[in-house]
């Protein structure tokens, strides 16, 4: 039976024969002096990532959305700082002195750096340096920087879809020659859009399996006779805060020989002892074929990346259209990403703090939360708006999550914990949340 190694070999050979194998040329920039300053514990800069003022017009609008003007906040209170419990800067690296300094130095030296797509003129020593540190973090041979996590998912999906066209040169692939993509029902929009592009090109067929349901996935895989099977999943689901069952996926991978692609947008830097993400936490980094990530959440900057082998990289940089046809990240951003990864490696206490917060939230609420992303399902749009307004009046910024982000009537408060929150912030938030917490918490408060 043909394997993914064989498909990839054949696809690369076809690209090579048509002189369509691309690679980046590195524009040499003097790297800035390394070794950013790191610290033994939180600093005032951390707090800056969770304390914000909301423009008064936005606050009034939010509070009066269903005609509740009478309950709105007095003008004086409009200027108070709110505590953000909805951000994605989980490790608070966006404001770290090392990150600021790296960006400032790079901007002084190079402005934004050469502007061009990575295959033309936008790829520099800095981009290469960051790709190497991300590959080291993810324990992969190589890595590809992309403009965003969204574009990284699109690049991976279109490159994978292109394999079926490359292997059926001169004609559209027949149905059984296409890639068979098995996708979790709650995967991120960027994965869904990537799959749609593949379907539109008639290069792939999608099979959506029930959220984290491994029996359903096993059934779908067993019932499918197509040769090029791919399973793609978020590692930590952004709207539910639960983990994909990676150990079970790894077992199924052995059984069915599919290509395992994981989007670790919310796990990178937070999960695993070294911040290698959810695959590191489940000790299965070596079993993931392609790992996608973003640099805009725990890394605190902007951008996306794809960690994989050299051979997968060759295919993706030659066929991943959102990588090829988009301008490379500006040098100051890349320099700050480099500093953020360095800080994350050195300031290991950040991971202990955030996981301590997860335990504290769970102990206060008795909710079996799995991660720093917490979903409190409230129900209707009206109910979630009411809850978020109550939190806003109490001084907390928790954005209500409504369709199209989640299905109707499963509107929710998506609470995210970060290193900069204090235990007192969490305690007070939980107090303010009490009416919307599951019954167990209410019983605890009433001493039942
Ligand atoms: C699972 C997942 N993948 C990808 C992305 C996109 O990342 P970026 O914001 O870098 O485009 C997100 C962002 O919300 C996400 O949650």
XYZ file of C-alpha atoms and ligand atoms in Angstrom:
464
model
C 0.000 0.000 0.000
C 1.308 3.466 -0.883
C 2.296 5.626 2.075
C 2.491 9.375 2.654
C 6.265 9.160 2.224
C 5.703 7.831 -1.267
C 3.050 10.441 -2.141
C 5.342 13.220 -0.932
C 8.329 11.820 -2.847
C 6.278 11.599 -6.027
C 4.866 15.121 -5.568
C 8.352 16.580 -5.003
C 9.695 14.687 -8.003
C 6.885 16.043 -10.163
C 7.601 19.616 -8.993
C 11.334 19.141 -9.573
C 10.738 17.793 -13.094
C 8.645 20.875 -13.891
C 11.209 23.209 -12.239
C 8.575 24.298 -9.744
C 10.433 23.550 -6.511
C 11.060 26.877 -4.776
C 13.144 27.932 -1.834
C 13.822 31.143 0.025
C 16.886 33.348 -0.552
C 18.122 34.808 2.718
C 18.671 38.575 2.786
C 21.596 38.999 5.182
C 20.906 41.428 8.031
C 23.234 41.794 10.994
C 21.339 40.040 13.777
C 20.941 42.239 16.825
C 22.972 41.344 19.925
C 21.234 38.374 21.551
C 20.558 37.536 25.220
C 17.602 39.696 26.140
C 17.059 40.489 29.826
C 14.821 38.038 31.665
C 13.288 38.072 35.148
C 12.533 35.726 38.032
C 8.887 36.785 38.408
C 6.135 39.088 37.095
C 6.824 42.792 36.523
C 4.637 45.855 36.028
C 4.873 45.263 32.256
C 2.853 42.055 32.644
C -0.088 43.882 34.160
C -0.267 46.141 31.115
C -1.549 43.171 29.115
C -4.776 42.798 31.122
C -5.676 46.321 32.269
C -7.485 48.399 29.671
C -9.891 51.276 29.363
C -12.756 50.778 26.958
C -13.663 53.848 24.956
C -16.749 55.317 26.610
C -18.856 55.200 23.419
C -18.115 51.459 23.090
C -18.975 50.901 26.730
C -22.264 52.783 26.481
C -23.129 50.941 23.294
C -22.373 47.552 24.847
C -24.342 48.351 27.969
C -27.370 49.760 26.190
C -27.636 47.103 23.495
C -31.057 46.045 24.719
C -32.219 49.393 26.013
C -30.723 49.144 29.490
C -29.444 52.753 29.497
C -30.771 53.249 32.999
C -28.310 50.659 34.300
C -25.342 52.021 32.398
C -22.136 53.077 34.101
C -21.873 56.685 35.369
C -19.539 58.918 33.316
C -16.797 58.809 36.015
C -16.662 55.030 35.964
C -16.220 55.088 32.213
C -12.584 55.963 32.732
C -11.765 53.113 35.063
C -9.496 50.342 33.952
C -11.220 47.078 33.194
C -9.580 43.720 33.691
C -9.408 41.785 30.478
C -10.370 38.121 30.713
C -10.777 37.653 26.957
C -7.287 38.123 25.554
C -5.057 35.547 23.903
C -1.767 36.933 25.202
C -1.766 34.107 27.752
C 1.902 34.429 28.756
C 1.871 38.256 28.671
C 4.878 38.401 26.408
C 3.535 41.223 24.213
C 4.655 43.828 26.750
C 7.848 42.182 28.004
C 10.870 44.530 28.077
C 12.878 42.079 25.952
C 10.141 41.990 23.305
C 9.824 45.775 23.272
C 13.566 46.215 23.023
C 13.964 43.706 20.222
C 11.237 45.397 18.168
C 12.558 48.892 18.881
C 16.150 48.002 17.978
C 15.113 46.293 14.776
C 12.892 49.169 13.739
C 15.716 51.649 14.374
C 18.123 49.563 12.361
C 15.942 48.369 9.485
C 12.564 50.086 9.578
C 10.185 47.317 8.536
C 12.919 45.481 6.642
C 12.755 44.391 2.993
C 9.144 44.251 1.805
C 8.471 41.370 -0.493
C 7.143 37.843 -0.353
C 9.511 35.300 1.230
C 10.415 33.746 -2.119
C 11.307 37.111 -3.640
C 12.992 39.449 -1.163
C 11.197 39.392 2.198
C 13.039 36.526 3.900
C 15.946 37.606 6.096
C 18.431 36.291 8.631
C 15.822 37.129 11.271
C 13.136 34.984 9.652
C 15.599 32.114 9.406
C 16.641 32.510 13.042
C 13.016 32.392 14.239
C 12.204 29.402 12.054
C 15.123 27.595 13.671
C 13.973 28.399 17.214
C 10.410 27.335 16.436
C 11.622 24.079 14.900
C 13.654 23.487 18.065
C 10.600 24.242 20.235
C 8.378 21.885 18.236
C 11.082 19.234 17.819
C 10.773 19.240 14.044
C 13.459 19.435 11.380
C 12.222 22.699 9.991
C 9.641 25.444 10.098
C 7.986 27.990 7.795
C 6.978 31.485 8.909
C 3.692 32.809 7.518
C 1.945 36.177 7.777
C -0.705 34.819 10.208
C -1.921 31.555 11.703
C -4.929 31.785 9.388
C -2.695 31.905 6.336
C -0.536 29.066 7.724
C -3.587 26.778 7.800
C -4.568 27.807 4.278
C -1.018 27.187 3.035
C -0.917 23.701 4.564
C -4.325 22.687 3.239
C -3.755 23.959 -0.302
C -0.304 22.345 -0.437
C -1.736 19.017 0.742
C -4.565 19.248 -1.787
C -2.073 19.986 -4.570
C -0.531 16.534 -4.095
C -3.483 14.889 -5.791
C -3.131 17.203 -8.805
C 0.647 16.703 -8.933
C 0.153 12.939 -9.020
C -2.395 13.067 -11.823
C -0.589 15.439 -14.189
C -2.612 16.913 -17.036
C -6.061 15.995 -15.668
C -8.224 16.578 -12.647
C -7.712 13.859 -10.033
C -10.381 11.164 -10.025
C -12.435 10.957 -6.809
C -10.363 8.175 -5.296
C -7.112 9.990 -6.162
C -8.057 13.060 -4.118
C -6.986 13.620 -0.550
C -9.503 12.463 2.064
C -9.568 15.068 4.827
C -10.999 14.070 8.209
C -11.724 17.200 10.190
C -13.032 17.674 13.745
C -16.487 19.305 13.770
C -15.204 22.184 15.905
C -12.039 22.985 13.995
C -11.078 26.616 13.529
C -12.488 28.672 10.641
C -9.063 28.836 8.956
C -8.930 25.042 8.712
C -12.472 24.951 7.354
C -11.674 27.605 4.752
C -8.500 25.742 3.768
C -10.530 22.574 3.250
C -13.094 24.492 1.203
C -10.342 25.645 -1.154
C -9.170 22.055 -1.591
C -12.728 20.907 -2.293
C -13.254 23.727 -4.772
C -10.147 22.656 -6.681
C -11.571 19.115 -6.744
C -8.415 17.938 -5.007
C -10.014 16.641 -1.839
C -13.121 15.317 -0.112
C -13.942 16.179 3.482
C -15.301 13.930 6.212
C -16.285 15.819 9.365
C -16.138 13.716 12.518
C -18.050 14.467 15.698
C -16.085 16.668 18.063
C -13.250 14.632 19.635
C -15.215 11.422 18.952
C -12.549 8.834 18.180
C -15.036 5.997 17.563
C -16.723 8.098 14.916
C -13.374 8.991 13.356
C -12.279 5.335 13.402
C -15.556 4.375 11.733
C -15.189 7.034 9.013
C -11.559 6.069 8.371
C -12.415 2.369 8.180
C -15.263 3.052 5.768
C -13.114 5.140 3.416
C -11.187 3.372 0.676
C -9.270 6.481 -0.463
C -5.479 6.218 -0.208
C -4.398 9.706 0.878
C -5.972 10.180 4.284
C -5.320 13.270 6.391
C -6.640 13.992 9.890
C -6.605 17.617 10.972
C -7.552 18.958 14.362
C -7.143 21.919 16.674
C -5.043 20.776 19.635
C -6.882 22.989 22.120
C -10.305 24.104 20.948
C -10.585 27.861 21.052
C -14.267 28.128 21.964
C -14.510 25.139 24.325
C -11.100 24.980 25.971
C -10.880 21.184 25.678
C -7.989 19.210 24.226
C -8.051 16.983 21.159
C -7.368 13.402 22.321
C -3.893 13.336 20.771
C -2.785 9.983 22.288
C -5.838 8.300 20.742
C -5.259 10.075 17.444
C -1.709 8.747 17.480
C -3.053 5.196 17.959
C -5.458 5.669 15.051
C -2.612 7.062 12.957
C -0.715 3.798 13.466
C -3.785 1.809 12.518
C -4.828 3.802 9.423
C -1.550 5.415 8.276
C -3.030 8.885 7.882
C -1.119 12.150 7.934
C -1.689 13.859 11.286
C -1.926 17.651 11.138
C -2.443 19.624 14.343
C -3.207 23.309 14.819
C -1.603 24.177 18.150
C -2.616 27.858 18.114
C -3.722 27.951 21.755
C -1.275 25.438 23.225
C 2.076 26.745 21.988
C 4.219 28.148 24.843
C 1.502 27.394 27.420
C 1.356 23.586 27.322
C 4.238 21.165 27.862
C 7.198 21.684 30.207
C 9.120 23.580 27.536
C 6.113 25.311 26.015
C 6.277 22.978 23.012
C 2.470 22.860 23.094
C -0.207 20.212 23.429
C 1.819 17.511 21.571
C 4.623 17.998 24.107
C 2.117 17.828 26.971
C 0.865 14.465 25.625
C 4.436 13.305 24.857
C 3.671 12.722 21.183
C 5.620 15.461 19.394
C 7.291 12.882 17.153
C 3.976 11.515 15.950
C 2.660 14.782 14.536
C 3.444 15.172 10.852
C 2.672 18.861 10.481
C 2.080 21.294 13.322
C 0.617 24.745 12.767
C 0.842 27.625 15.193
C 0.257 31.316 15.592
C 2.620 33.968 16.897
C -0.253 36.237 17.917
C -1.488 34.448 21.027
C 0.925 33.227 23.739
C 3.900 34.490 21.721
C 2.330 37.946 21.988
C 3.322 39.227 18.523
C 1.920 38.481 15.060
C 2.360 35.780 12.464
C 1.899 32.085 11.929
C 4.148 29.092 11.419
C 4.222 25.552 10.160
C 6.598 23.069 11.817
C 7.424 19.997 9.753
C 10.182 17.998 8.079
C 12.476 19.500 5.398
C 10.585 17.581 2.732
C 7.161 18.842 3.784
C 8.635 22.327 3.889
C 9.813 21.997 0.284
C 6.306 21.110 -0.794
C 4.563 23.819 1.260
C 6.879 26.666 0.183
C 6.371 25.582 -3.430
C 2.582 25.050 -3.294
C 1.185 26.893 -0.249
C -0.334 29.882 -1.987
C -0.861 32.076 1.093
C 2.834 31.635 1.885
C 4.030 32.222 -1.667
C 1.824 35.155 -2.612
C 1.924 37.218 0.576
C 4.489 39.654 1.943
C 6.845 38.309 4.606
C 6.490 39.498 8.201
C 8.252 42.793 8.998
C 11.672 42.398 10.622
C 10.733 44.140 13.937
C 7.888 41.642 14.412
C 10.201 38.733 13.694
C 12.841 40.141 16.061
C 10.226 40.454 18.815
C 9.051 36.882 18.212
C 12.633 35.744 18.640
C 12.856 37.585 21.972
C 9.464 36.206 23.115
C 10.553 32.620 22.479
C 13.813 33.262 24.313
C 11.915 34.722 27.287
C 9.491 31.797 27.321
C 12.441 29.376 27.495
C 14.113 31.290 30.311
C 11.118 32.456 32.369
C 9.715 29.018 32.949
C 7.809 30.299 35.990
C 5.240 31.751 33.566
C 3.915 28.271 32.798
C 3.683 27.413 36.513
C 1.725 30.618 37.181
C -0.830 30.040 34.443
C -1.436 26.394 35.355
C -1.762 27.477 39.017
C -4.470 29.900 37.861
C -6.260 27.099 36.008
C -6.298 25.005 39.201
C -7.433 27.960 41.302
C -10.342 28.745 38.941
C -11.347 25.066 39.000
C -11.174 24.917 42.800
C -13.347 28.026 43.176
C -15.987 27.008 40.650
C -15.830 23.199 40.875
C -15.928 23.192 37.087
C -13.758 20.546 35.505
C -11.846 22.967 33.302
C -9.002 21.597 31.230
C -7.018 24.677 30.298
C -6.551 28.425 30.415
C -9.425 28.758 27.913
C -12.698 28.426 29.809
C -16.111 28.224 28.275
C -19.204 29.039 30.355
C -22.139 28.180 28.131
C -25.044 30.480 28.915
C -27.556 29.719 26.126
C -29.310 32.431 24.160
C -27.810 35.606 22.762
C -29.857 37.692 25.179
C -28.616 35.675 28.131
C -24.948 35.967 27.169
C -25.242 39.687 26.464
C -26.828 40.173 29.859
C -24.039 38.212 31.521
C -21.287 40.120 29.716
C -22.913 43.454 30.603
C -23.042 42.435 34.252
C -19.346 41.585 34.121
C -18.572 44.878 32.397
C -20.339 46.810 35.143
C -18.328 44.785 37.669
C -15.090 45.827 35.921
C -14.330 42.787 33.726
C -13.990 42.647 29.998
C -15.351 39.277 28.870
C -16.571 39.304 25.296
C -19.825 37.422 24.703
C -19.378 34.688 22.105
C -22.337 34.371 19.757
C -23.088 32.874 16.332
C -21.302 32.577 13.932
C -18.468 31.803 16.370
C -20.589 29.143 18.090
C -23.885 27.420 17.172
C -27.153 29.199 18.095
C -28.241 28.754 21.717
C -24.792 27.766 22.848
C -23.694 31.351 23.361
C -21.044 31.591 25.992
C -18.653 33.586 28.045
C -15.173 32.684 26.887
C -12.839 33.427 29.751
C -9.119 33.262 29.255
C -6.595 33.232 32.064
C -3.213 34.849 31.791
C -0.024 35.122 33.795
C -0.828 38.746 34.686
C -4.079 37.960 36.505
C -3.805 37.893 40.286
C -5.577 35.334 42.457
C -7.699 38.230 43.699
C -8.750 39.092 40.108
C -9.822 35.500 39.589
C -11.697 35.309 42.905
C -13.597 38.527 42.174
C -14.382 37.448 38.625
C -15.783 34.159 39.904
C -17.917 36.080 42.441
C -19.292 38.254 39.654
C -19.910 35.175 37.514
C -21.842 33.280 40.168
C -25.312 33.571 38.579
C -23.999 31.899 35.433
C -21.961 29.130 36.984
C -23.233 25.549 37.055
C -25.386 24.490 40.035
C -22.495 22.812 41.932
C -20.929 26.182 42.587
C -24.185 27.690 43.887
C -24.641 24.730 46.292
C -21.123 25.273 47.590
C -21.842 28.929 48.316
C -25.065 28.151 50.148
C -23.258 25.423 52.120
C -25.524 22.632 50.805
C -7.152 27.392 16.328
C -6.758 28.648 15.614
N -6.055 28.544 14.481
C -5.669 29.632 13.798
C -5.990 30.900 14.240
C -5.569 32.083 13.423
O -4.419 32.658 13.957
P -4.009 34.140 13.553
O -4.756 35.041 14.476
O -2.538 34.183 13.751
O -4.410 34.331 12.146
C -6.709 31.058 15.417
C -7.038 32.415 15.890
O -8.060 32.688 16.434
C -7.115 29.902 16.132
O -7.826 29.996 17.240
